[in-house]
Short mmCIF file of C-alpha atoms in Angstrom, two decimals:
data_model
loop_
_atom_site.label_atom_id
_atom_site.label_comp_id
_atom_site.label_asym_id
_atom_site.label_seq_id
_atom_site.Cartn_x
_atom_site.Cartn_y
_atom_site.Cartn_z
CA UNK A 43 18.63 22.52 25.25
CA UNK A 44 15.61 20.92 27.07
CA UNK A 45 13.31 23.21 29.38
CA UNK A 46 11.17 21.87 32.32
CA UNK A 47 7.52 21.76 31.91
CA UNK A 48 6.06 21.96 34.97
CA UNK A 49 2.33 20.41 35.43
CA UNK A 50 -0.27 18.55 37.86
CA UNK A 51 -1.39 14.42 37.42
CA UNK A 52 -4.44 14.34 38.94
CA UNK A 53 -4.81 10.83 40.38
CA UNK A 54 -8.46 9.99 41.81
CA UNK A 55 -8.93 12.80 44.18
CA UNK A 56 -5.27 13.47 44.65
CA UNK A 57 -3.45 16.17 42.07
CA UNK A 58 0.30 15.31 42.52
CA UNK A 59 2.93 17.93 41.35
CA UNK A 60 5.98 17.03 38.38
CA UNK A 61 8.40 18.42 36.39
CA UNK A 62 9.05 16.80 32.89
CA UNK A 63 12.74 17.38 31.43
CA UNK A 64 14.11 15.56 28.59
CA UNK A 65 12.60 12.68 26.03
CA UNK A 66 12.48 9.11 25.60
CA UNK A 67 12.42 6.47 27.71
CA UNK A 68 10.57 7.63 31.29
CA UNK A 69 12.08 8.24 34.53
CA UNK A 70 10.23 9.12 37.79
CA UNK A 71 12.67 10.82 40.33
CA UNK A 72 11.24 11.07 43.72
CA UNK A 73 13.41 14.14 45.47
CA UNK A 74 14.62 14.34 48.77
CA UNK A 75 13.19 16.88 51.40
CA UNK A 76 15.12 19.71 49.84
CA UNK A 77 13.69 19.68 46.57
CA UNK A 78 10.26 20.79 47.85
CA UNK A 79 11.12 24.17 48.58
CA UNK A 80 10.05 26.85 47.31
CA UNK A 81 12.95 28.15 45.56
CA UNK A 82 14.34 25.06 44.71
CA UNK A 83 15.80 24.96 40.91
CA UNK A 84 14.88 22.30 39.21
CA UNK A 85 17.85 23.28 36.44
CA UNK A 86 20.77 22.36 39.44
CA UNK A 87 19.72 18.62 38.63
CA UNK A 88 20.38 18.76 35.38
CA UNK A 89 23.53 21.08 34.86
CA UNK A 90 25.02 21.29 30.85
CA UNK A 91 26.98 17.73 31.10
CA UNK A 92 23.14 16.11 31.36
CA UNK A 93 21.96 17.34 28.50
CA UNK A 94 23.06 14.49 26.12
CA UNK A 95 21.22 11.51 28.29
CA UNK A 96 18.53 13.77 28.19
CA UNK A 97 17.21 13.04 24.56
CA UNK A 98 17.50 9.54 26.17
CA UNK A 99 15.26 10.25 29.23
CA UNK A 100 12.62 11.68 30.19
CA UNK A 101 12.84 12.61 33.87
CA UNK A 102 9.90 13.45 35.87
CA UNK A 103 10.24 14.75 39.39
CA UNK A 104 7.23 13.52 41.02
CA UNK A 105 6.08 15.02 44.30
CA UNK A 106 3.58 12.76 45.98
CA UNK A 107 0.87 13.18 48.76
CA UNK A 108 1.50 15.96 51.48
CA UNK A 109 4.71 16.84 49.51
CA UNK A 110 5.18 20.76 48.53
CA UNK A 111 2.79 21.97 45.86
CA UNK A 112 0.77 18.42 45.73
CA UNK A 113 -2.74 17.37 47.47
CA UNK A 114 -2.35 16.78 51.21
CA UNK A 115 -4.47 13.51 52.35
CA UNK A 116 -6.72 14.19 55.36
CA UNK A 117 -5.67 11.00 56.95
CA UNK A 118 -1.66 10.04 58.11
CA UNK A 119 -0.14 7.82 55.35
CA UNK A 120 2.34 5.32 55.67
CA UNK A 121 4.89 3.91 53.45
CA UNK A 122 1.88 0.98 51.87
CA UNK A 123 -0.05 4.38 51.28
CA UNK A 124 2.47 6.32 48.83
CA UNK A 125 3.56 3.45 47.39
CA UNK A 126 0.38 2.28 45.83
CA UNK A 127 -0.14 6.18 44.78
CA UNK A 128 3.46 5.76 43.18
CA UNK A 129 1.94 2.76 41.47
CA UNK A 130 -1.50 4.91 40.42
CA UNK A 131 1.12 7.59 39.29
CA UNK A 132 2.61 5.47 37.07
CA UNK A 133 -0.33 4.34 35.82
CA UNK A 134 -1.56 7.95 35.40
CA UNK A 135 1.01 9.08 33.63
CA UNK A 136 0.53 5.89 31.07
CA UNK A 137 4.28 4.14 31.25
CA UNK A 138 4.28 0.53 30.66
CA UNK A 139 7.84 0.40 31.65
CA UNK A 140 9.66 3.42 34.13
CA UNK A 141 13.16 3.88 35.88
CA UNK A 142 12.97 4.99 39.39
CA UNK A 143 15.15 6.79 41.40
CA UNK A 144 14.45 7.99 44.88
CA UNK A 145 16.78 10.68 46.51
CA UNK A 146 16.77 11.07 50.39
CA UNK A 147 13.39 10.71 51.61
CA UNK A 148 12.32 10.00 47.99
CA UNK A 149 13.69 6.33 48.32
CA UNK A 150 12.07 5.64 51.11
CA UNK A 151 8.64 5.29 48.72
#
């Protein structure tokens, strides 16, 4: 029913990987370590059952700093550091209101 867009935000200097699924109100999911791999499939996230809450939602899987096919920072960042470019993300992507959900490593920001 829905397909994934995939796309770049490009946030000051930083370009910061997503994939889009769904419509309506936003959702940033912040995957775990085993989403950024290469042959990861985004689809397995969102088997057929999903597909009614997602006219509802829609779910961006946001990949932050030094994360799989985003911008790597030249300097070690800490969890103050990817939190304000969750922030800028959100700003970015122009949501004045956003569910978050972190998976694994992903909650950690």
């Amino acid at each position: 029913m829905f397909k994934p867009i995939k796309n770049y935000l490009k946030v000051g200097d930083q370009k910061f990987f997503y994939v889009t699924i769904g419509e309506g109100e936003p959702v940033i999911f912040l995957p775990g370590w085993l989403a950024l791999t290469d042959k990861y499939d985004y689809k397995k996230m969102f088997p057929e059952e999903l597909d009614p809450y997602l006219s509802k939602f829609q779910v961006n899987f946001l990949q932050l700093s030094n994360l799989y096919k985003s911008s790597f920072s030249k300097e070690p960042m800490d969890l103050d550091d990817y939190s304000d470019e969750l922030k800028s993300a959100i700003e970015a992507f122009g949501f004045k209101k956003v569910h978050l959900i972190g998976h694994s490593a992903g909650g950690r920001f």
